[in-house]
Amino acid sequence: MESLVGVVAAPRPLLLFMSSNLNNKKKKQTATTTVCFFTQSLPLLSITCSSRPSSTVLVYATSEETQGGTTTTTDTKEWPLQDFYTLRKDVETASKRAKEIADSTGLEQLEQELEHLESKSGHASFWDDRAKAQETLLALTDVKDKIQLLKEFKTKIEDAETIINLTEEMDSIDTGLLEEAAGIIKELNKALDSFELRELLSGPYDKEGAVISITAGAGGTDAQDWADMLLRMYARWGEKQRYKTRVVEKSPGEEAGIKSATLELEGRYAYGYLSGEKGTHRIVRQSPFNSKGLRQTSFSGVEVMPLLPEDSLNVEIPEDDLEISFSRAGGKGGQNVNKVESAVRITHIPTGVTVRCTEERSQLANKNRAMIRLKAKLLVIAVEQRASEIKEIRGDVVKAEWGQQIRNYVFHPYKLVKDVRTAYETSDVTSVMDGELEPFIKSYLKYKYSMNVSPSRVD
């Protein structure tokens, strides 16, 4: 038995019909046909066939009026009841989650804090201490952003709940409204995930921008190509986060890829999100630079430091602790960068920490920028090692070699990206290399938070 469900277009009303074609002569089969006329309100139709007992679907038809005797084509869509119930449950879950976040954050306390900071910023002597004033304004911005986000969460939940309630009360199904509700919940869940991640960021520099330094390690030309792939991955991630990304230094490889590169990402919380990317990244693939197509393992080192403003770096480094060398930058910039030794390399002798700067046209400008990066790097290492002074910290150079990796990227013989620290993994290598790093960032931040909480519970 074959069943046909169709829609006949008419100005209004529309006719929905079902017909059965009985070709089986050996056994009698009957089918009940429900014929309904309905208008633009798109009511719910129940169609039952004897060959499929208790088979019910939601059917709603859409059409345009006929003009000049020409019948326009119509479209029939289905929204199963199970999908509607799932959507309703998703709305309830998101509502509960948003309420828990609002309660834990304390909306009333945030509003009181906002009032206090606004009063403080309006004081006549507010700008007497410029550093404290900047700190207060940043805190004011953070509080405003949190309050706005919490209010947006509430508004989205109310919109989705209104659509669900209207659908339950009406005798008609509006597929457009249900799809809108599903879109609202999808966006809300992403926003809630982002809000929860920010709550895990409590470091002194987590709110700052980030500077990523990538260096090719063991693996020769393959390692240099791998370093270039990592540079693109982080640049794509920054673009998706709507950060301002800029490659400030890039040293090309001998055959392909890069020997090293430095990428700046300007935006709130960039360093907090990317701080867990520091370490050695390992790739396993069929080498495109090997004529036999053999499997090759290569390494690249990634270092991350905050992008700090110059006036916030209250660090004094003795000149005797610095080894400064100059070289020609090369690349774009005309005869100046190719003939004048404008590139600057500074090494902090006690720790072995080294920075290099080539993006400016003058030697002095490169030296000043290199000093800013060196101070920022030393401050981060001091925080990580809980040192009270710069002179107490130890060297913290990333070794891009076997046994030091934090993440493995396998392209052959199977596809897998796995974080060694958190054990999070995915087989979607293409998306990861295109900048989809949120799951890895989220899992690492949770892992870091649990590691910080565990010692305090033991004590």
PDB file of N, CA, C and O in Angstrom, residues 246-273:
ATOM      1  N   ARG A 246      47.177  40.708  15.451  1.00  0.00           N
ATOM      2  CA  ARG A 246      48.255  41.310  14.662  1.00  0.00           C
ATOM      3  C   ARG A 246      49.518  40.471  14.810  1.00  0.00           C
ATOM      4  O   ARG A 246      49.963  40.195  15.935  1.00  0.00           O
ATOM      5  N   VAL A 247      50.087  40.051  13.678  1.00  0.00           N
ATOM      6  CA  VAL A 247      51.366  39.344  13.689  1.00  0.00           C
ATOM      7  C   VAL A 247      52.463  40.394  13.734  1.00  0.00           C
ATOM      8  O   VAL A 247      52.685  41.125  12.762  1.00  0.00           O
ATOM      9  N   VAL A 248      53.137  40.503  14.854  1.00  0.00           N
ATOM     10  CA  VAL A 248      54.119  41.580  15.043  1.00  0.00           C
ATOM     11  C   VAL A 248      55.536  41.137  14.695  1.00  0.00           C
ATOM     12  O   VAL A 248      56.416  41.974  14.489  1.00  0.00           O
ATOM     13  N   GLU A 249      55.760  39.834  14.638  1.00  0.00           N
ATOM     14  CA  GLU A 249      57.099  39.354  14.281  1.00  0.00           C
ATOM     15  C   GLU A 249      56.965  37.979  13.661  1.00  0.00           C
ATOM     16  O   GLU A 249      56.220  37.136  14.136  1.00  0.00           O
ATOM     17  N   LYS A 250      57.695  37.765  12.561  1.00  0.00           N
ATOM     18  CA  LYS A 250      57.606  36.496  11.863  1.00  0.00           C
ATOM     19  C   LYS A 250      58.930  36.208  11.170  1.00  0.00           C
ATOM     20  O   LYS A 250      59.399  37.003  10.352  1.00  0.00           O
ATOM     21  N   SER A 251      59.526  35.073  11.503  1.00  0.00           N
ATOM     22  CA  SER A 251      60.788  34.664  10.897  1.00  0.00           C
ATOM     23  C   SER A 251      60.524  33.463   9.999  1.00  0.00           C
ATOM     24  O   SER A 251      60.231  32.368  10.497  1.00  0.00           O
ATOM     25  N   PRO A 252      60.592  33.637   8.661  1.00  0.00           N
ATOM     26  CA  PRO A 252      60.228  32.540   7.753  1.00  0.00           C
ATOM     27  C   PRO A 252      61.216  31.379   7.822  1.00  0.00           C
ATOM     28  O   PRO A 252      62.402  31.554   8.133  1.00  0.00           O
ATOM     29  N   GLY A 253      60.714  30.179   7.524  1.00  0.00           N
ATOM     30  CA  GLY A 253      61.553  28.993   7.509  1.00  0.00           C
ATOM     31  C   GLY A 253      62.414  28.930   6.260  1.00  0.00           C
ATOM     32  O   GLY A 253      62.222  29.701   5.310  1.00  0.00           O
ATOM     33  N   GLU A 254      63.332  28.006   6.233  1.00  0.00           N
ATOM     34  CA  GLU A 254      64.246  27.898   5.108  1.00  0.00           C
ATOM     35  C   GLU A 254      63.552  27.355   3.862  1.00  0.00           C
ATOM     36  O   GLU A 254      63.777  27.830   2.757  1.00  0.00           O
ATOM     37  N   GLU A 255      62.686  26.351   4.017  1.00  0.00           N
ATOM     38  CA  GLU A 255      61.963  25.782   2.883  1.00  0.00           C
ATOM     39  C   GLU A 255      60.475  26.099   2.937  1.00  0.00           C
ATOM     40  O   GLU A 255      59.863  26.395   1.914  1.00  0.00           O
ATOM     41  N   ALA A 256      59.887  26.016   4.113  1.00  0.00           N
ATOM     42  CA  ALA A 256      58.453  26.273   4.286  1.00  0.00           C
ATOM     43  C   ALA A 256      58.185  26.634   5.735  1.00  0.00           C
ATOM     44  O   ALA A 256      59.021  26.420   6.620  1.00  0.00           O
ATOM     45  N   GLY A 257      56.996  27.201   5.980  1.00  0.00           N
ATOM     46  CA  GLY A 257      56.608  27.507   7.355  1.00  0.00           C
ATOM     47  C   GLY A 257      57.399  28.652   7.956  1.00  0.00           C
ATOM     48  O   GLY A 257      57.920  29.530   7.258  1.00  0.00           O
ATOM     49  N   ILE A 258      57.492  28.645   9.279  1.00  0.00           N
ATOM     50  CA  ILE A 258      58.179  29.718  10.009  1.00  0.00           C
ATOM     51  C   ILE A 258      59.080  29.114  11.086  1.00  0.00           C
ATOM     52  O   ILE A 258      58.817  28.045  11.617  1.00  0.00           O
ATOM     53  N   LYS A 259      60.147  29.834  11.387  1.00  0.00           N
ATOM     54  CA  LYS A 259      60.997  29.440  12.505  1.00  0.00           C
ATOM     55  C   LYS A 259      60.402  29.933  13.815  1.00  0.00           C
ATOM     56  O   LYS A 259      60.450  29.252  14.839  1.00  0.00           O
ATOM     57  N   SER A 260      59.847  31.154  13.781  1.00  0.00           N
ATOM     58  CA  SER A 260      59.208  31.724  14.971  1.00  0.00           C
ATOM     59  C   SER A 260      58.257  32.828  14.543  1.00  0.00           C
ATOM     60  O   SER A 260      58.360  33.363  13.429  1.00  0.00           O
ATOM     61  N   ALA A 261      57.330  33.166  15.421  1.00  0.00           N
ATOM     62  CA  ALA A 261      56.372  34.241  15.158  1.00  0.00           C
ATOM     63  C   ALA A 261      55.788  34.721  16.477  1.00  0.00           C
ATOM     64  O   ALA A 261      55.756  33.980  17.461  1.00  0.00           O
ATOM     65  N   THR A 262      55.344  35.969  16.475  1.00  0.00           N
ATOM     66  CA  THR A 262      54.699  36.559  17.648  1.00  0.00           C
ATOM     67  C   THR A 262      53.375  37.166  17.224  1.00  0.00           C
ATOM     68  O   THR A 262      53.316  37.950  16.271  1.00  0.00           O
ATOM     69  N   LEU A 263      52.320  36.779  17.917  1.00  0.00           N
ATOM     70  CA  LEU A 263      50.967  37.241  17.602  1.00  0.00           C
ATOM     71  C   LEU A 263      50.383  37.980  18.790  1.00  0.00           C
ATOM     72  O   LEU A 263      50.418  37.480  19.908  1.00  0.00           O
ATOM     73  N   GLU A 264      49.870  39.184  18.550  1.00  0.00           N
ATOM     74  CA  GLU A 264      49.213  39.970  19.604  1.00  0.00           C
ATOM     75  C   GLU A 264      47.704  39.906  19.418  1.00  0.00           C
ATOM     76  O   GLU A 264      47.197  40.051  18.302  1.00  0.00           O
ATOM     77  N   LEU A 265      46.980  39.688  20.521  1.00  0.00           N
ATOM     78  CA  LEU A 265      45.518  39.691  20.513  1.00  0.00           C
ATOM     79  C   LEU A 265      45.035  40.711  21.538  1.00  0.00           C
ATOM     80  O   LEU A 265      45.233  40.535  22.738  1.00  0.00           O
ATOM     81  N   GLU A 266      44.411  41.758  21.048  1.00  0.00           N
ATOM     82  CA  GLU A 266      43.901  42.820  21.921  1.00  0.00           C
ATOM     83  C   GLU A 266      42.421  42.578  22.188  1.00  0.00           C
ATOM     84  O   GLU A 266      41.618  42.530  21.262  1.00  0.00           O
ATOM     85  N   GLY A 267      42.085  42.426  23.458  1.00  0.00           N
ATOM     86  CA  GLY A 267      40.694  42.191  23.836  1.00  0.00           C
ATOM     87  C   GLY A 267      40.612  41.686  25.259  1.00  0.00           C
ATOM     88  O   GLY A 267      41.582  41.145  25.797  1.00  0.00           O
ATOM     89  N   ARG A 268      39.472  41.861  25.867  1.00  0.00           N
ATOM     90  CA  ARG A 268      39.276  41.468  27.253  1.00  0.00           C
ATOM     91  C   ARG A 268      39.338  39.957  27.416  1.00  0.00           C
ATOM     92  O   ARG A 268      38.757  39.217  26.623  1.00  0.00           O
ATOM     93  N   TYR A 269      40.064  39.501  28.401  1.00  0.00           N
ATOM     94  CA  TYR A 269      40.170  38.094  28.798  1.00  0.00           C
ATOM     95  C   TYR A 269      40.938  37.225  27.796  1.00  0.00           C
ATOM     96  O   TYR A 269      40.924  35.997  27.911  1.00  0.00           O
ATOM     97  N   ALA A 270      41.616  37.836  26.840  1.00  0.00           N
ATOM     98  CA  ALA A 270      42.366  37.033  25.868  1.00  0.00           C
ATOM     99  C   ALA A 270      43.451  36.213  26.569  1.00  0.00           C
ATOM    100  O   ALA A 270      43.630  35.024  26.279  1.00  0.00           O
ATOM    101  N   TYR A 271      44.171  36.832  27.499  1.00  0.00           N
ATOM    102  CA  TYR A 271      45.230  36.098  28.193  1.00  0.00           C
ATOM    103  C   TYR A 271      44.651  35.000  29.096  1.00  0.00           C
ATOM    104  O   TYR A 271      45.192  33.896  29.171  1.00  0.00           O
ATOM    105  N   GLY A 272      43.550  35.294  29.762  1.00  0.00           N
ATOM    106  CA  GLY A 272      42.927  34.306  30.635  1.00  0.00           C
ATOM    107  C   GLY A 272      42.522  33.053  29.880  1.00  0.00           C
ATOM    108  O   GLY A 272      42.707  31.932  30.352  1.00  0.00           O
ATOM    109  N   TYR A 273      41.964  33.240  28.669  1.00  0.00           N
ATOM    110  CA  TYR A 273      41.550  32.098  27.871  1.00  0.00           C
ATOM    111  C   TYR A 273      42.737  31.312  27.328  1.00  0.00           C
ATOM    112  O   TYR A 273      42.706  30.079  27.272  1.00  0.00           O
TER     113      TYR A 273
END
